[in-house]
Coordinates of N, CA, C and O in Angstrom, one line a residue:
M93 N 0.9 -1.2 0.0 CA 0.0 0.0 0.0 C 0.9 1.2 0.0 O 1.9 1.3 0.8
D94 N 0.6 2.1 -0.9 CA 1.4 3.3 -0.9 C 1.0 4.4 0.1 O 0.0 4.2 0.8
S95 N 1.8 5.4 0.3 CA 1.6 6.4 1.3 C 0.3 7.2 1.1 O -0.4 7.6 2.0
Q96 N -0.1 7.4 -0.2 CA -1.3 8.2 -0.4 C -2.6 7.4 -0.1 O -3.5 8.0 0.5
L97 N -2.6 6.1 -0.3 CA -3.7 5.3 0.1 C -3.8 5.1 1.6 O -4.8 5.2 2.2
A98 N -2.6 5.0 2.2 CA -2.5 5.0 3.7 C -3.1 6.3 4.3 O -3.8 6.3 5.3
L99 N -2.8 7.4 3.6 CA -3.3 8.7 4.1 C -4.9 8.7 4.0 O -5.6 9.2 4.9
R100 N -5.4 8.2 2.9 CA -6.9 8.1 2.7 C -7.5 7.4 3.9 O -8.5 7.8 4.5
I101 N -6.9 6.2 4.2 CA -7.4 5.4 5.3 C -7.3 6.1 6.6 O -8.3 6.1 7.4
R102 N -6.2 6.8 6.8 CA -6.0 7.5 8.1 C -7.0 8.7 8.2 O -7.6 8.9 9.3
L103 N -7.3 9.3 7.1 CA -8.3 10.4 7.1 C -9.7 9.9 7.5 O -10.4 10.5 8.2
F104 N -10.1 8.7 6.9 CA -11.4 8.1 7.3 C -11.4 7.9 8.8 O -12.4 8.2 9.5
R105 N -10.3 7.4 9.4 CA -10.3 7.1 10.8 C -10.3 8.4 11.6 O -11.0 8.5 12.6
E106 N -9.4 9.3 11.3 CA -9.2 10.5 12.2 C -10.3 11.4 12.1 O -10.6 12.2 13.1
T107 N -11.0 11.5 11.0 CA -12.2 12.4 10.9 C -13.5 11.8 11.3 O -14.5 12.5 11.3
G108 N -13.5 10.5 11.6 CA -14.7 9.8 12.1 C -15.7 9.5 10.9 O -16.8 9.2 11.2
Q109 N -15.2 9.6 9.7 CA -16.1 9.3 8.6 C -16.4 7.8 8.5 O -17.4 7.4 7.9
A110 N -15.6 7.0 9.2 CA -15.9 5.6 9.2 C -15.6 5.1 10.6 O -14.7 5.6 11.3
D111 N -16.4 4.1 11.1 CA -16.1 3.5 12.4 C -14.8 2.8 12.4 O -14.4 2.3 11.4
P112 N -14.1 2.8 13.6 CA -12.8 2.2 13.7 C -12.8 0.7 13.2 O -11.8 0.3 12.5
E113 N -13.9 0.0 13.5 CA -13.9 -1.4 13.0 C -14.0 -1.5 11.5 O -13.5 -2.4 10.9
V114 N -14.7 -0.6 10.9 CA -14.8 -0.5 9.4 C -13.4 -0.2 8.8 O -13.0 -0.8 7.9
V115 N -12.7 0.8 9.4 CA -11.4 1.2 8.9 C -10.5 0.0 9.0 O -9.8 -0.4 8.1
A116 N -10.5 -0.7 10.2 CA -9.6 -1.9 10.3 C -10.0 -3.0 9.3 O -9.1 -3.6 8.8
F117 N -11.3 -3.2 9.1 CA -11.7 -4.3 8.2 C -11.2 -3.9 6.8 O -10.7 -4.8 6.1
V118 N -11.5 -2.7 6.3 CA -11.1 -2.3 4.9 C -9.6 -2.4 4.8 O -9.1 -2.9 3.8
A119 N -8.8 -1.9 5.8 CA -7.4 -2.0 5.7 C -6.9 -3.4 5.6 O -6.0 -3.7 4.8
A120 N -7.5 -4.3 6.4 CA -7.1 -5.7 6.3 C -7.5 -6.3 4.9 O -6.7 -7.1 4.4
E121 N -8.6 -5.9 4.4 CA -9.0 -6.4 3.0 C -8.0 -5.9 2.0 O -7.6 -6.7 1.1
L122 N -7.5 -4.7 2.1 CA -6.6 -4.2 1.2 C -5.2 -4.9 1.3 O -4.5 -5.2 0.3
D123 N -4.8 -5.2 2.6 CA -3.6 -5.9 2.8 C -3.7 -7.3 2.2 O -2.7 -7.8 1.6
T124 N -4.9 -7.9 2.3 CA -5.1 -9.3 1.7 C -4.9 -9.2 0.2 O -4.3 -10.0 -0.5
L125 N -5.5 -8.2 -0.4 CA -5.4 -8.0 -1.9 C -4.0 -7.8 -2.3 O -3.5 -8.4 -3.3
A126 N -3.2 -7.0 -1.6 CA -1.8 -6.8 -1.9 C -1.0 -8.1 -1.7 O -0.1 -8.4 -2.5
A127 N -1.3 -8.9 -0.7 CA -0.6 -10.1 -0.4 C -0.9 -11.1 -1.6 O -0.1 -12.0 -1.8
E128 N -2.0 -11.0 -2.2 CA -2.4 -11.8 -3.3 C -1.7 -11.4 -4.6 O -1.8 -12.0 -5.7
G129 N -0.9 -10.3 -4.5 CA -0.1 -9.8 -5.7 C -0.8 -8.7 -6.5 O -0.3 -8.3 -7.5
L130 N -1.9 -8.2 -6.0 CA -2.6 -7.1 -6.7 C -1.9 -5.8 -6.4 O -1.3 -5.7 -5.3
T131 N -1.9 -4.9 -7.3 CA -1.3 -3.6 -7.0 C -2.3 -2.7 -6.3 O -3.2 -2.1 -6.9
V132 N -2.0 -2.5 -5.0 CA -3.0 -1.7 -4.2 C -2.3 -0.4 -3.8 O -1.4 -0.3 -3.0
T133 N -2.7 0.6 -4.6 CA -2.2 2.0 -4.4 C -3.4 3.0 -4.4 O -4.5 2.6 -4.7
E134 N -3.1 4.2 -4.2 CA -4.1 5.2 -4.3 C -4.8 5.2 -5.7 O -6.0 5.3 -5.8
D135 N -3.9 5.1 -6.7 CA -4.5 5.2 -8.1 C -5.3 4.0 -8.4 O -6.3 4.1 -9.1
T136 N -5.0 2.8 -7.9 CA -5.7 1.6 -8.3 C -6.8 1.2 -7.3 O -7.8 0.5 -7.7
A137 N -6.7 1.6 -6.1 CA -7.7 1.2 -5.0 C -8.3 2.3 -4.2 O -9.0 2.1 -3.2
G138 N -8.0 3.6 -4.6 CA -8.6 4.7 -3.8 C -10.1 4.7 -3.8 O -10.7 4.8 -2.8
L139 N -10.7 4.5 -5.0 CA -12.2 4.5 -5.1 C -12.8 3.3 -4.4 O -13.8 3.4 -3.7
L140 N -12.1 2.2 -4.6 CA -12.6 1.0 -3.9 C -12.6 1.2 -2.4 O -13.6 0.9 -1.7
T141 N -11.5 1.8 -1.9 CA -11.4 2.0 -0.4 C -12.5 2.9 0.1 O -13.2 2.6 1.0
S142 N -12.7 4.0 -0.6 CA -13.8 5.0 -0.2 C -15.2 4.4 -0.3 O -16.0 4.6 0.6
H143 N -15.4 3.7 -1.4 CA -16.7 3.1 -1.6 C -17.0 2.0 -0.5 O -18.1 2.1 0.1
L144 N -16.1 1.2 -0.2 CA -16.3 0.1 0.8 C -16.4 0.8 2.2 O -17.3 0.4 3.0
M145 N -15.6 1.8 2.5 CA -15.7 2.4 3.8 C -17.1 3.1 4.0 O -17.8 2.9 5.0
A146 N -17.6 3.8 3.0 CA -18.9 4.5 3.0 C -20.0 3.5 3.1 O -20.9 3.6 3.9
A147 N -20.0 2.4 2.3 CA -21.1 1.4 2.3 C -21.2 0.7 3.6 O -22.3 0.6 4.1
L148 N -20.1 0.3 4.1 CA -20.1 -0.4 5.4 C -20.5 0.5 6.6 O -21.3 0.1 7.4
T149 N -20.1 1.7 6.5 CA -20.5 2.7 7.6 C -22.0 2.9 7.5 O -22.7 3.0 8.5
R150 N -22.5 3.1 6.3 CA -24.0 3.3 6.1 C -24.7 2.2 6.7 O -25.7 2.3 7.4
L151 N -24.3 1.0 6.4 CA -25.0 -0.2 6.8 C -24.9 -0.4 8.4 O -25.9 -0.7 9.0
L152 N -23.8 -0.1 8.9 CA -23.7 -0.2 10.4 C -24.5 0.9 11.1 O -24.9 0.7 12.2
N153 N -24.7 2.0 10.4 CA -25.5 3.1 11.0 C -27.0 2.8 10.7 O -27.8 3.7 11.1
G154 N -27.4 1.7 10.1 CA -28.8 1.4 9.9 C -29.4 2.0 8.7 O -30.6 2.0 8.5
E155 N -28.6 2.7 7.9 CA -29.1 3.3 6.7 C -29.4 2.3 5.6 O -28.6 1.4 5.4
Q156 N -30.5 2.5 4.9 CA -30.8 1.6 3.8 C -29.9 1.9 2.6 O -29.7 3.0 2.3
V157 N -29.6 0.8 1.9 CA -28.8 1.0 0.7 C -29.7 0.5 -0.4 O -30.1 -0.6 -0.5
A158 N -30.2 1.5 -1.2 CA -31.2 1.2 -2.2 C -30.5 0.6 -3.4 O -29.3 0.7 -3.7
A159 N -31.3 -0.1 -4.2 CA -30.8 -0.7 -5.5 C -30.5 0.5 -6.4 O -31.1 1.6 -6.3
F160 N -29.5 0.3 -7.3 CA -29.1 1.3 -8.2 C -29.8 1.1 -9.5 O -30.0 0.0 -10.0
A161 N -30.1 2.2 -10.2 CA -30.7 2.1 -11.5 C -29.8 1.3 -12.6 O -30.3 0.8 -13.6
T162 N -28.6 1.3 -12.3 CA -27.6 0.7 -13.2 C -27.2 -0.8 -12.8 O -26.3 -1.3 -13.4
D163 N -28.0 -1.4 -11.9 CA -27.6 -2.7 -11.5 C -27.5 -3.7 -12.6 O -26.6 -4.5 -12.6
Q164 N -28.4 -3.7 -13.6 CA -28.4 -4.6 -14.7 C -27.1 -4.4 -15.6 O -26.5 -5.3 -16.0
Q165 N -26.8 -3.1 -15.8 CA -25.6 -2.8 -16.6 C -24.3 -3.3 -15.9 O -23.4 -3.8 -16.5
V166 N -24.3 -3.1 -14.6 CA -23.1 -3.5 -13.8 C -23.0 -5.0 -13.8 O -21.9 -5.6 -14.1
A167 N -24.1 -5.7 -13.7 CA -24.1 -7.2 -13.7 C -23.6 -7.7 -15.1 O -22.8 -8.6 -15.2
A168 N -24.1 -7.0 -16.1 CA -23.6 -7.4 -17.5 C -22.1 -7.2 -17.6 O -21.4 -8.0 -18.2
E169 N -21.6 -6.1 -17.2 CA -20.2 -5.8 -17.2 C -19.4 -6.9 -16.5 O -18.3 -7.3 -16.9
L170 N -19.9 -7.3 -15.3 CA -19.2 -8.2 -14.5 C -19.2 -9.7 -15.1 O -18.4 -10.5 -14.6
A171 N -20.0 -9.9 -16.1 CA -20.1 -11.3 -16.7 C -18.7 -11.7 -17.2 O -18.4 -12.9 -17.2
G172 N -17.9 -10.7 -17.6 CA -16.6 -11.0 -18.1 C -15.5 -11.1 -17.0 O -14.3 -11.2 -17.4
H173 N -15.9 -10.9 -15.8 CA -14.9 -10.9 -14.7 C -15.4 -11.8 -13.5 O -15.6 -11.3 -12.4
P174 N -15.5 -13.1 -13.8 CA -16.0 -14.0 -12.7 C -15.1 -14.0 -11.5 O -15.6 -14.1 -10.4
E175 N -13.8 -13.8 -11.6 CA -12.9 -13.8 -10.5 C -13.2 -12.6 -9.6 O -13.1 -12.6 -8.4
A176 N -13.5 -11.4 -10.2 CA -13.8 -10.2 -9.4 C -15.1 -10.4 -8.7 O -15.3 -10.0 -7.5
V177 N -16.1 -11.1 -9.3 CA -17.4 -11.3 -8.6 C -17.2 -12.3 -7.4 O -17.7 -12.0 -6.4
A178 N -16.4 -13.3 -7.6 CA -16.1 -14.3 -6.5 C -15.4 -13.5 -5.4 O -15.8 -13.8 -4.2
R179 N -14.5 -12.7 -5.7 CA -13.7 -12.0 -4.7 C -14.7 -11.0 -4.0 O -14.6 -10.9 -2.7
A180 N -15.5 -10.3 -4.7 CA -16.5 -9.4 -4.1 C -17.4 -10.1 -3.1 O -17.7 -9.6 -2.0
R181 N -17.9 -11.3 -3.5 CA -18.8 -12.1 -2.7 C -18.1 -12.5 -1.4 O -18.6 -12.5 -0.3
A182 N -16.8 -12.9 -1.5 CA -16.0 -13.3 -0.4 C -15.8 -12.1 0.6 O -15.9 -12.3 1.8
V183 N -15.6 -11.0 0.1 CA -15.4 -9.8 0.9 C -16.7 -9.5 1.6 O -16.8 -9.2 2.8
A184 N -17.9 -9.6 0.9 CA -19.2 -9.4 1.5 C -19.4 -10.4 2.7 O -20.0 -10.0 3.7
I185 N -19.1 -11.6 2.5 CA -19.2 -12.6 3.5 C -18.4 -12.3 4.7 O -18.9 -12.3 5.9
R186 N -17.1 -11.9 4.5 CA -16.3 -11.5 5.6 C -16.8 -10.3 6.3 O -16.7 -10.2 7.6
A187 N -17.3 -9.3 5.6 CA -17.9 -8.1 6.2 C -19.1 -8.5 7.1 O -19.2 -7.9 8.2
E188 N -19.9 -9.4 6.6 CA -21.1 -9.7 7.4 C -20.6 -10.5 8.7 O -21.1 -10.2 9.8
Q189 N -19.6 -11.3 8.6 CA -19.2 -12.1 9.7 C -18.4 -11.2 10.7 O -18.6 -11.3 11.9
A190 N -17.6 -10.3 10.2 CA -16.8 -9.4 11.1 C -17.6 -8.2 11.7 O -17.3 -7.8 12.8
L191 N -18.5 -7.7 10.9 CA -19.1 -6.4 11.2 C -20.6 -6.5 11.4 O -21.3 -5.6 11.9
G192 N -21.2 -7.6 11.0 CA -22.6 -7.8 11.0 C -23.3 -6.9 10.0 O -24.5 -6.5 10.2
A193 N -22.6 -6.6 8.9 CA -23.1 -5.7 7.9 C -23.2 -6.4 6.6 O -22.3 -6.5 5.8
P194 N -24.4 -7.0 6.3 CA -24.6 -7.7 5.0 C -24.7 -6.7 3.9 O -25.6 -5.9 3.8
L195 N -23.8 -6.8 2.9 CA -23.8 -5.9 1.8 C -24.9 -6.4 0.8 O -24.9 -7.6 0.5
P196 N -25.8 -5.5 0.4 CA -26.8 -6.0 -0.6 C -26.2 -6.3 -2.0 O -25.0 -5.8 -2.2
S197 N -26.9 -7.0 -2.8 CA -26.3 -7.4 -4.1 C -25.8 -6.3 -4.9 O -24.8 -6.4 -5.6
S198 N -26.5 -5.2 -4.9 CA -26.0 -4.0 -5.7 C -24.7 -3.5 -5.2 O -23.8 -3.1 -6.1
E199 N -24.5 -3.5 -3.9 CA -23.1 -3.1 -3.4 C -22.1 -4.1 -3.7 O -20.9 -3.8 -4.0
V200 N -22.4 -5.4 -3.7 CA -21.5 -6.5 -4.0 C -21.1 -6.3 -5.5 O -19.9 -6.4 -5.9
N201 N -22.1 -6.0 -6.4 CA -21.7 -5.8 -7.8 C -20.8 -4.6 -8.0 O -19.8 -4.7 -8.8
F202 N -21.0 -3.5 -7.3 CA -20.1 -2.3 -7.4 C -18.8 -2.7 -6.9 O -17.7 -2.3 -7.4
L203 N -18.7 -3.4 -5.8 CA -17.4 -3.9 -5.3 C -16.7 -4.7 -6.3 O -15.5 -4.6 -6.5
G204 N -17.5 -5.6 -7.0 CA -16.9 -6.4 -8.0 C -16.3 -5.6 -9.1 O -15.2 -5.9 -9.7
L205 N -17.0 -4.5 -9.5 CA -16.4 -3.6 -10.6 C -15.1 -3.0 -10.1 O -14.1 -3.0 -10.9
H206 N -15.1 -2.5 -8.9 CA -13.8 -2.0 -8.3 C -12.7 -3.0 -8.4 O -11.6 -2.8 -8.7
L207 N -13.0 -4.3 -8.0 CA -12.0 -5.3 -7.9 C -11.6 -5.8 -9.3 O -10.4 -6.1 -9.5
A208 N -12.5 -5.7 -10.3 CA -12.1 -6.0 -11.7 C -11.1 -4.9 -12.2 O -10.1 -5.3 -12.8
V209 N -11.4 -3.7 -11.9 CA -10.5 -2.6 -12.3 C -9.1 -2.8 -11.6 O -8.0 -2.7 -12.2
L210 N -9.1 -3.2 -10.3 CA -7.9 -3.4 -9.6 C -7.1 -4.5 -10.2 O -5.9 -4.4 -10.4
A211 N -7.8 -5.6 -10.6 CA -7.1 -6.7 -11.2 C -6.5 -6.3 -12.6 O -5.4 -6.7 -12.9
Q212 N -7.2 -5.5 -13.3 CA -6.7 -5.0 -14.6 C -5.5 -4.1 -14.5 O -4.7 -4.0 -15.4
N213 N -5.4 -3.5 -13.4 CA -4.2 -2.6 -13.1 C -3.1 -3.2 -12.3 O -2.3 -2.6 -11.7
S214 N -3.2 -4.6 -12.3 CA -2.2 -5.3 -11.5 C -1.4 -6.2 -12.5 O -1.7 -6.3 -13.6
P215 N -0.4 -6.9 -11.9 CA 0.5 -7.8 -12.8 C -0.3 -8.7 -13.6 O -1.4 -9.2 -13.3
A216 N 0.2 -9.1 -14.7 CA -0.4 -10.0 -15.7 C -0.9 -11.3 -15.2 O -1.9 -11.9 -15.7
R217 N -0.3 -11.8 -14.2 CA -0.7 -13.1 -13.7 C -2.2 -13.2 -13.2 O -2.8 -14.2 -13.1
H218 N -2.7 -12.0 -13.0 CA -4.1 -11.9 -12.5 C -5.1 -11.9 -13.7 O -6.3 -11.9 -13.5
H219 N -4.5 -11.9 -14.9 CA -5.4 -12.0 -16.1 C -5.3 -13.3 -16.8 O -5.8 -13.5 -17.8
S220 N -4.8 -14.3 -16.1 CA -4.5 -15.6 -16.7 C -5.8 -16.2 -17.2 O -5.8 -16.9 -18.3
S221 N -6.9 -16.0 -16.6 CA -8.2 -16.6 -17.0 C -8.7 -15.9 -18.3 O -9.5 -16.5 -19.0
Q222 N -8.2 -14.7 -18.6 CA -8.6 -14.0 -19.8 C -7.7 -14.3 -21.0 O -8.0 -14.0 -22.1
R223 N -6.4 -14.8 -20.7 CA -5.5 -15.0 -21.8 C -5.7 -16.4 -22.4 O -6.1 -17.3 -21.7
R224 N -5.5 -16.5 -23.7 CA -5.6 -17.8 -24.3 C -4.2 -18.1 -24.9 O -3.5 -17.3 -25.4
T225 N -3.8 -19.4 -24.7 CA -2.5 -19.8 -25.3 C -2.7 -20.3 -26.7 O -3.8 -20.9 -27.0
P226 N -1.8 -20.0 -27.6 CA -2.0 -20.4 -28.9 C -2.0 -21.9 -29.1 O -1.3 -22.6 -28.3
S227 N -2.7 -22.5 -30.0 CA -2.8 -23.9 -30.2 C -1.8 -24.4 -31.2 O -1.3 -23.7 -32.0

């Protein structure tokens, strides 16, 4: 994680924009992504970080997260990124277990989009399912 992304996380914590347990959860998830070899920087994961912090904080505060008008478009886009969808679902399961915050499917889909972009901006080994070897 680069210093700019660490600053983003610190600002969420210090300004109270996210509960401390949400900040810790998101930071741990980013560390996991980095350990898997993904490039986790402000440029590649800044929006993912803010989106996940905000969504989990809203859920913990009892705010409803409505379906998005673009849900079908997002789902269609994700059809080409099954690994991002699986990763987003795994994050959602861990969030519910750790925080008691079940992410609705629309949030899981947006998380999947962020993760697909992260994978596209990471080393080539994360694109292996999309590459074809010549016959």
